[in-house]
Amino acid sequence: MTTLKQHLYDHICHYCDHQMLGIENDEVLEDLEELTERIFAPETLGGFRQLVRMIANVRSISSHSADSIMKDLHFPKYIFDALHNYGFEVDDKSINKEYHRNSYQKGWCSEYPFYVVLLKSYNYKLTTKSCELFAAFIKHYYSVLDTLRDEDLARESTTREEDACANFRLFMQNNATEFNYVRENVPNTAFDTPMSIATQLEQYHVAKWKRQYLPNRGYLRILSHFFSNDWKPSKHIARKHPKLDRSPKRYIDPLAIPILGAPDDIFALIPDAPLIPNSDGLDEDDQYPLQTFVVNNRDFNTKRDKTELLDTAIPFNKHIQARTAVDVTASVRRSHNMGLQNTQLLMPKELNLLIAKLIKSGNQSSNIETTIVIWLMMLLSKSVEEIQSLVVFTDLTKKQQGLYIDKSGQGWWFFYVSHTAKAKIDIVGLREAKEEVFTSCPDFLLKMILVNMGCRSIGPILNEKDSQAINNMVVQKLKKLSDGHGSGRLSVRRLVNFMSYYLNSTDIIDPIYIDYSYAVNMYTTRVARSYANVSDHQRSRQLHKLWQSVEQDIATYSGQALSISLFELRNFYQAEQFIGSSFTPKKTAVATLIDSLTQRVEASKPSIHHRLVDIIEYHNAFTAYTAWMLLFGTGYRAAWNPLPTFALFMPSLNLMGISDKDDSDFSHSRIVAVPNVLTTQLKEFKRHLSCLRSLLRVLMPKICSTIDSIVDVDQHVLNFNHSQASQWYKVIRNSRKEQGPFFFFHKQGTSVVAKNLSPSELVNFCQKEIVLPSNAGRHWLKSNLLGKNIAPELINFQMGHWQAGEVPLGHYSALSHIEAINDIVPVLDELFKEAGWLPLKSVIL
């Protein structure tokens, strides 16, 4: 058994014992062996995490397809739950890296072609139809495996298995946008036979493609042969190739995400190599420095033709380059300073007109489907393609993203919420986070959808399969409405982004509630969602608050209340459920942590004689208490050497500078508010260090000299000019090497050394009483600030969740840090009082 497989086996066995499933270890080993053999995985099991991720992604769209895939792969549900619900992490980083691998090694495409199909599934365009096609491919693969591996049918360089797997993998990729229409229509139903699927693919292959050029239409021919299983021996045809390849080079497009409120041709660039999520609850995006780079004038929705030449209109004039950069930067800044008067936001007048017409057209059978699409665009922030993937279902055992109708006839929108980072099995005291979210559907919209479905009780919400045809109908409807009332501003973009623009303009609720409710990965929630854990009832109340505000705006303009309710306040679960981060500690866990840290400080008080051993133990306990309080009060990430210097702490202003995630330009350095209890504790900790150096001066002069520079840093830094301060800050910020105020004493033989505090040491300090992730304080703070219902801008201020274009420390920023701190400190004081944090006085004098 390989090392990774052994660790996986141990993890699954531990899960079975933890959940008391009654599954013996021998059965676990047998099931794991059968699974790895069934998927033809390499011996190293590299990228096995992507198999779990694939099941989760498919399940979030179609539980029927996910169940079918798990059945065909012989993937036991308890193994999936063990690896999906809990984080798998071992001390060996190379094993973790191999488990999370997202690329295949050289030779895998020919040796393990089917495993590569599963491994690269994170890069697939997954919709309801494509998930059904994926499930059909896997099922048929096992039934024709002997044919695929028949040497008589193989080509000169590849087997038919390699051909089928490689073509399917490339056909399913996100960047193969020319196949979107095929993926949205094949198969006709989830129960189509392989021969039927082959016929459908062949029709698209041989038909004259009028929509757009298909450079890779050969994929359809290969897949048609695969599903019909009518392979024939290949014929070798010698082709003459030119000696030199004169075709232009094709480079991979950078990964980009749209910037909320900015024009469609401006994107923020993000790294394309995800990191391995760790047990501290750091999501992939949150481990990168802030990306301040944007790209414009590039269409990311379509794949560039391989024969397309590069644009030669490149400005070499530095003044033109500078002016272009200023224009783009100004556009991004405007997108983050949107007001209610912004022209991209639907105004009360337009909303009143639009809703009145939608209510009227909803009673007309000829316009009902277009009306439904417009409603879903505005209420769910969904595009036409996303709306097409929504289905109606009545059986909770067969969940799919869409509309669930319960036995009493009420409608509920259903979506999955999941995070990359998962807590370990051994960690206790964390809130249990549900991955399923049910949100009430307005009664008027439910009735409209049921009328449109006719005799169908389940299935896709929309009858029309052509997304382009649906989009054209919506555009035509909006144009007719705008032209008829002297307004040409209604558009699909404004509808889909209505909630985003409205929240950006009003700050009435945090965007994370929309993210969790409707699986809308807003630009503003991309990283912030990693830390938020909210109650289901609180989420419903916040959504009700949002739509009540919208209705009030319309009523203020029109002078009368709306005849319909855009959101109905009701809860699917009567008992309180929590959604979001799985690293947020419960109130009892925080109380246990505080109590255990306090007791360690009390128990380690040195005797009257102040022996060295006693001083060391007491200092470590006092440091741990203060450091945990710092993480909970400021929202510090799990970093070595938190608060690298007292020069970043200004007690008179309840202010602290933080750089726990930064780049060379300090673009993510931030200022945060410090609660009064923490301010008192940090001042006491500084006094503690000052007294400590006096006691140890004779025994450890070198360490005391370092403590001198820590305690007396203010006098030293105040003499710096701008360039000296910048260079000093580059050295000390988030540094493991430079000695900071938070350090533990360690014995090394007969000597004692001081080492900067690490996240693991902080976690293990009270491991007998409770073990919490070192990032638990950040998750606790974000979730509790959301619970206090304060302005989202203040939450982002404290957490440092800035987006591209937002530079609060910039000279042009209108944000007043002092005002923000004055607003947030009372809330932090209230949270600290509820949690039980108290300042402790050091006994070292």
Short mmCIF file of C-alpha atoms in Angstrom, two decimals, residues 158-398:
data_model
loop_
_atom_site.label_atom_id
_atom_site.label_comp_id
_atom_site.label_asym_id
_atom_site.label_seq_id
_atom_site.Cartn_x
_atom_site.Cartn_y
_atom_site.Cartn_z
CA THR A 158 -3.07 5.61 -29.58
CA THR A 159 -5.72 3.18 -28.46
CA ARG A 160 -9.43 3.82 -28.88
CA GLU A 161 -9.62 4.25 -25.10
CA GLU A 162 -7.18 7.14 -25.32
CA ASP A 163 -9.11 8.65 -28.24
CA ALA A 164 -12.46 8.48 -26.47
CA CYS A 165 -11.17 9.80 -23.14
CA ALA A 166 -9.04 12.59 -24.61
CA ASN A 167 -11.80 13.82 -26.92
CA PHE A 168 -14.42 13.75 -24.16
CA ARG A 169 -12.10 15.63 -21.78
CA LEU A 170 -11.40 18.35 -24.35
CA PHE A 171 -15.06 18.48 -25.40
CA MET A 172 -16.14 19.15 -21.79
CA GLN A 173 -13.62 21.89 -20.99
CA ASN A 174 -14.78 25.41 -20.10
CA ASN A 175 -12.78 27.03 -22.86
CA ALA A 176 -14.49 24.89 -25.55
CA THR A 177 -17.30 27.43 -25.75
CA GLU A 178 -18.17 26.39 -29.32
CA PHE A 179 -19.70 23.21 -27.85
CA ASN A 180 -21.97 24.99 -25.36
CA TYR A 181 -25.02 24.43 -27.56
CA VAL A 182 -24.27 20.71 -27.91
CA ARG A 183 -23.70 20.27 -24.18
CA GLU A 184 -26.99 22.03 -23.45
CA ASN A 185 -29.02 19.65 -25.64
CA VAL A 186 -27.38 16.20 -25.42
CA PRO A 187 -28.74 13.89 -24.16
CA ASN A 188 -32.44 14.62 -24.62
CA THR A 189 -33.21 12.90 -21.30
CA ALA A 190 -31.17 11.34 -18.53
CA PHE A 191 -32.38 7.92 -19.64
CA ASP A 192 -31.28 8.07 -23.31
CA THR A 193 -29.51 4.97 -24.57
CA PRO A 194 -25.89 5.20 -25.76
CA MET A 195 -27.04 4.65 -29.35
CA SER A 196 -29.50 7.52 -29.02
CA ILE A 197 -26.74 9.80 -27.69
CA ALA A 198 -24.47 8.73 -30.58
CA THR A 199 -27.20 9.63 -33.07
CA GLN A 200 -27.67 13.06 -31.49
CA LEU A 201 -23.93 13.78 -31.58
CA GLU A 202 -23.69 12.61 -35.18
CA GLN A 203 -26.48 15.00 -36.17
CA TYR A 204 -24.53 17.93 -34.79
CA HIS A 205 -21.39 16.68 -36.52
CA VAL A 206 -22.77 16.24 -40.03
CA ALA A 207 -25.22 19.16 -39.99
CA LYS A 208 -24.14 22.49 -41.46
CA TRP A 209 -23.18 24.52 -38.43
CA LYS A 210 -24.74 27.90 -38.89
CA ARG A 211 -24.09 29.32 -35.42
CA GLN A 212 -20.34 29.52 -35.46
CA TYR A 213 -17.21 27.89 -36.80
CA LEU A 214 -16.34 24.58 -35.13
CA PRO A 215 -12.58 24.03 -35.45
CA ASN A 216 -12.74 20.96 -33.20
CA ARG A 217 -15.89 19.32 -34.52
CA GLY A 218 -13.89 16.10 -34.83
CA TYR A 219 -14.52 15.61 -31.10
CA LEU A 220 -18.17 14.95 -31.93
CA ARG A 221 -17.25 12.28 -34.48
CA ILE A 222 -15.03 10.42 -32.00
CA LEU A 223 -17.66 10.60 -29.25
CA SER A 224 -20.33 9.39 -31.66
CA HIS A 225 -18.17 6.33 -32.42
CA PHE A 226 -17.66 5.82 -28.70
CA PHE A 227 -21.36 5.79 -27.81
CA SER A 228 -22.32 3.67 -30.84
CA ASN A 229 -19.27 1.41 -30.25
CA ASP A 230 -18.68 1.03 -34.00
CA TRP A 231 -14.93 1.51 -34.11
CA LYS A 232 -13.08 0.30 -37.21
CA PRO A 233 -9.37 -0.36 -37.73
CA SER A 234 -7.61 2.88 -38.53
CA LYS A 235 -6.05 3.69 -41.89
CA HIS A 236 -2.64 5.30 -41.90
CA ILE A 237 -2.41 8.24 -44.30
CA ALA A 238 0.98 9.84 -44.78
CA ARG A 239 0.81 13.62 -44.79
CA LYS A 240 3.46 16.08 -45.79
CA HIS A 241 4.23 18.76 -43.26
CA PRO A 242 6.22 21.94 -43.82
CA LYS A 243 9.60 22.03 -42.18
CA LEU A 244 8.80 25.21 -40.29
CA ASP A 245 5.67 25.89 -38.31
CA ARG A 246 4.61 29.35 -39.46
CA SER A 247 1.33 29.45 -37.50
CA PRO A 248 1.18 32.10 -34.79
CA LYS A 249 1.82 30.91 -31.25
CA ARG A 250 -1.23 30.45 -29.04
CA TYR A 251 -0.74 31.36 -25.42
CA ILE A 252 -3.08 30.46 -22.59
CA ASP A 253 -5.42 33.26 -21.61
CA PRO A 254 -5.02 34.46 -18.01
CA LEU A 255 -7.72 33.58 -15.52
CA ALA A 256 -9.95 36.59 -15.00
CA ILE A 257 -13.06 37.48 -13.07
CA PRO A 258 -15.46 40.35 -13.76
CA ILE A 259 -15.24 43.46 -11.61
CA LEU A 260 -18.58 44.36 -10.10
CA GLY A 261 -19.95 47.52 -11.69
CA ALA A 262 -17.08 47.91 -14.17
CA PRO A 263 -17.58 47.70 -17.96
CA ASP A 264 -17.83 44.23 -19.47
CA ASP A 265 -14.38 44.40 -21.07
CA ILE A 266 -12.50 44.96 -17.79
CA PHE A 267 -11.45 41.96 -15.68
CA ALA A 268 -9.32 41.41 -12.60
CA LEU A 269 -6.54 38.89 -13.11
CA ILE A 270 -6.22 36.07 -10.59
CA PRO A 271 -3.61 33.33 -10.17
CA ASP A 272 -4.27 30.15 -12.14
CA ALA A 273 -2.52 27.72 -9.75
CA PRO A 274 -4.67 27.06 -6.66
CA LEU A 275 -2.88 26.36 -3.43
CA ILE A 276 -3.67 23.52 -1.07
CA PRO A 277 -6.29 24.55 1.50
CA ASN A 278 -5.10 23.94 5.03
CA SER A 279 -6.58 23.15 8.40
CA ASP A 280 -6.65 26.81 9.44
CA GLY A 281 -9.60 27.53 7.16
CA LEU A 282 -7.68 29.54 4.58
CA ASP A 283 -9.46 29.27 1.25
CA GLU A 284 -7.42 29.18 -1.97
CA ASP A 285 -7.96 32.81 -2.94
CA ASP A 286 -7.17 34.06 0.54
CA GLN A 287 -3.61 32.71 0.43
CA TYR A 288 -2.65 35.04 -2.40
CA PRO A 289 -1.68 38.68 -2.15
CA LEU A 290 -4.25 41.09 -3.50
CA GLN A 291 -4.24 41.15 -7.30
CA THR A 292 -4.43 44.78 -8.39
CA PHE A 293 -3.89 44.10 -12.08
CA VAL A 294 -6.74 44.39 -14.56
CA VAL A 295 -7.02 43.61 -18.25
CA ASN A 296 -9.33 45.29 -20.72
CA ASN A 297 -10.37 45.00 -24.36
CA ARG A 298 -10.42 41.22 -24.27
CA ASP A 299 -13.42 38.94 -24.76
CA PHE A 300 -13.15 36.07 -22.27
CA ASN A 301 -16.46 34.50 -23.28
CA THR A 302 -15.27 33.11 -26.60
CA LYS A 303 -12.23 31.10 -27.55
CA ARG A 304 -9.82 32.85 -29.86
CA ASP A 305 -9.33 31.33 -33.30
CA LYS A 306 -5.93 29.63 -33.58
CA THR A 307 -5.30 31.45 -36.85
CA GLU A 308 -5.99 34.86 -35.32
CA LEU A 309 -3.01 37.19 -35.50
CA LEU A 310 -1.99 39.23 -32.50
CA ASP A 311 -3.11 42.84 -32.41
CA THR A 312 -0.28 45.06 -33.64
CA ALA A 313 -1.91 48.26 -32.44
CA ILE A 314 0.21 48.43 -29.30
CA PRO A 315 0.87 51.94 -27.98
CA PHE A 316 4.59 52.51 -27.49
CA ASN A 317 4.11 56.09 -26.44
CA LYS A 318 4.55 56.22 -22.66
CA HIS A 319 2.04 59.04 -22.32
CA ILE A 320 -0.62 56.99 -24.15
CA GLN A 321 0.15 53.98 -21.97
CA ALA A 322 -0.14 56.09 -18.84
CA ARG A 323 -3.43 57.64 -19.99
CA THR A 324 -4.85 54.17 -20.74
CA ALA A 325 -3.81 52.93 -17.30
CA VAL A 326 -5.44 55.95 -15.67
CA ASP A 327 -8.67 55.39 -17.61
CA VAL A 328 -8.87 51.74 -16.56
CA THR A 329 -8.03 52.56 -12.94
CA ALA A 330 -10.66 55.29 -12.85
CA SER A 331 -13.25 52.88 -14.24
CA VAL A 332 -12.44 50.30 -11.57
CA ARG A 333 -12.60 52.93 -8.82
CA ARG A 334 -15.98 54.13 -10.06
CA SER A 335 -17.27 50.56 -9.92
CA HIS A 336 -16.47 50.46 -6.19
CA ASN A 337 -18.04 53.81 -5.44
CA MET A 338 -21.45 53.21 -6.93
CA GLY A 339 -24.34 55.32 -5.66
CA LEU A 340 -28.09 55.14 -5.96
CA GLN A 341 -27.91 57.59 -8.85
CA ASN A 342 -25.69 55.28 -10.92
CA THR A 343 -27.11 54.68 -14.39
CA GLN A 344 -26.32 50.95 -14.27
CA LEU A 345 -28.75 50.48 -11.38
CA LEU A 346 -32.45 50.04 -12.13
CA MET A 347 -34.17 53.11 -10.71
CA PRO A 348 -37.50 53.02 -8.80
CA LYS A 349 -39.23 54.44 -11.87
CA GLU A 350 -37.85 51.66 -14.07
CA LEU A 351 -38.57 48.99 -11.47
CA ASN A 352 -42.14 50.18 -11.13
CA LEU A 353 -42.60 50.07 -14.91
CA LEU A 354 -40.86 46.71 -15.32
CA ILE A 355 -42.71 44.94 -12.50
CA ALA A 356 -46.09 46.27 -13.64
CA LYS A 357 -45.48 44.93 -17.14
CA LEU A 358 -44.18 41.60 -15.82
CA ILE A 359 -47.30 41.12 -13.70
CA LYS A 360 -49.44 41.81 -16.76
CA SER A 361 -47.46 39.61 -19.19
CA GLY A 362 -47.34 36.78 -16.64
CA ASN A 363 -51.04 36.23 -17.32
CA GLN A 364 -50.45 35.83 -21.07
CA SER A 365 -49.51 32.31 -22.18
CA SER A 366 -47.49 33.59 -25.15
CA ASN A 367 -45.17 35.67 -22.95
CA ILE A 368 -45.08 33.62 -19.76
CA GLU A 369 -41.69 31.91 -20.30
CA THR A 370 -39.93 35.16 -21.19
CA THR A 371 -41.53 36.76 -18.14
CA ILE A 372 -40.26 33.93 -15.91
CA VAL A 373 -36.72 34.37 -17.25
CA ILE A 374 -36.78 38.12 -16.53
CA TRP A 375 -38.06 37.51 -12.99
CA LEU A 376 -35.35 34.92 -12.32
CA MET A 377 -32.67 37.23 -13.68
CA MET A 378 -33.65 39.95 -11.25
CA LEU A 379 -34.53 37.86 -8.17
CA LEU A 380 -31.77 35.23 -8.40
CA SER A 381 -29.02 37.12 -10.29
CA LYS A 382 -28.87 34.34 -12.86
CA SER A 383 -27.92 34.44 -16.54
CA VAL A 384 -29.92 32.64 -19.23
CA GLU A 385 -27.51 29.68 -19.23
CA GLU A 386 -27.75 29.37 -15.44
CA ILE A 387 -31.56 29.58 -15.53
CA GLN A 388 -31.64 26.78 -18.10
CA SER A 389 -29.92 24.46 -15.62
CA LEU A 390 -32.59 25.03 -12.94
CA VAL A 391 -35.14 22.26 -12.53
CA VAL A 392 -38.32 21.63 -10.56
CA PHE A 393 -38.29 18.60 -8.24
CA THR A 394 -40.57 17.19 -5.56
CA ASP A 395 -38.42 14.39 -4.11
CA LEU A 396 -35.80 15.43 -1.53
CA THR A 397 -33.80 12.28 -2.22
CA LYS A 398 -33.20 13.54 -5.78
#
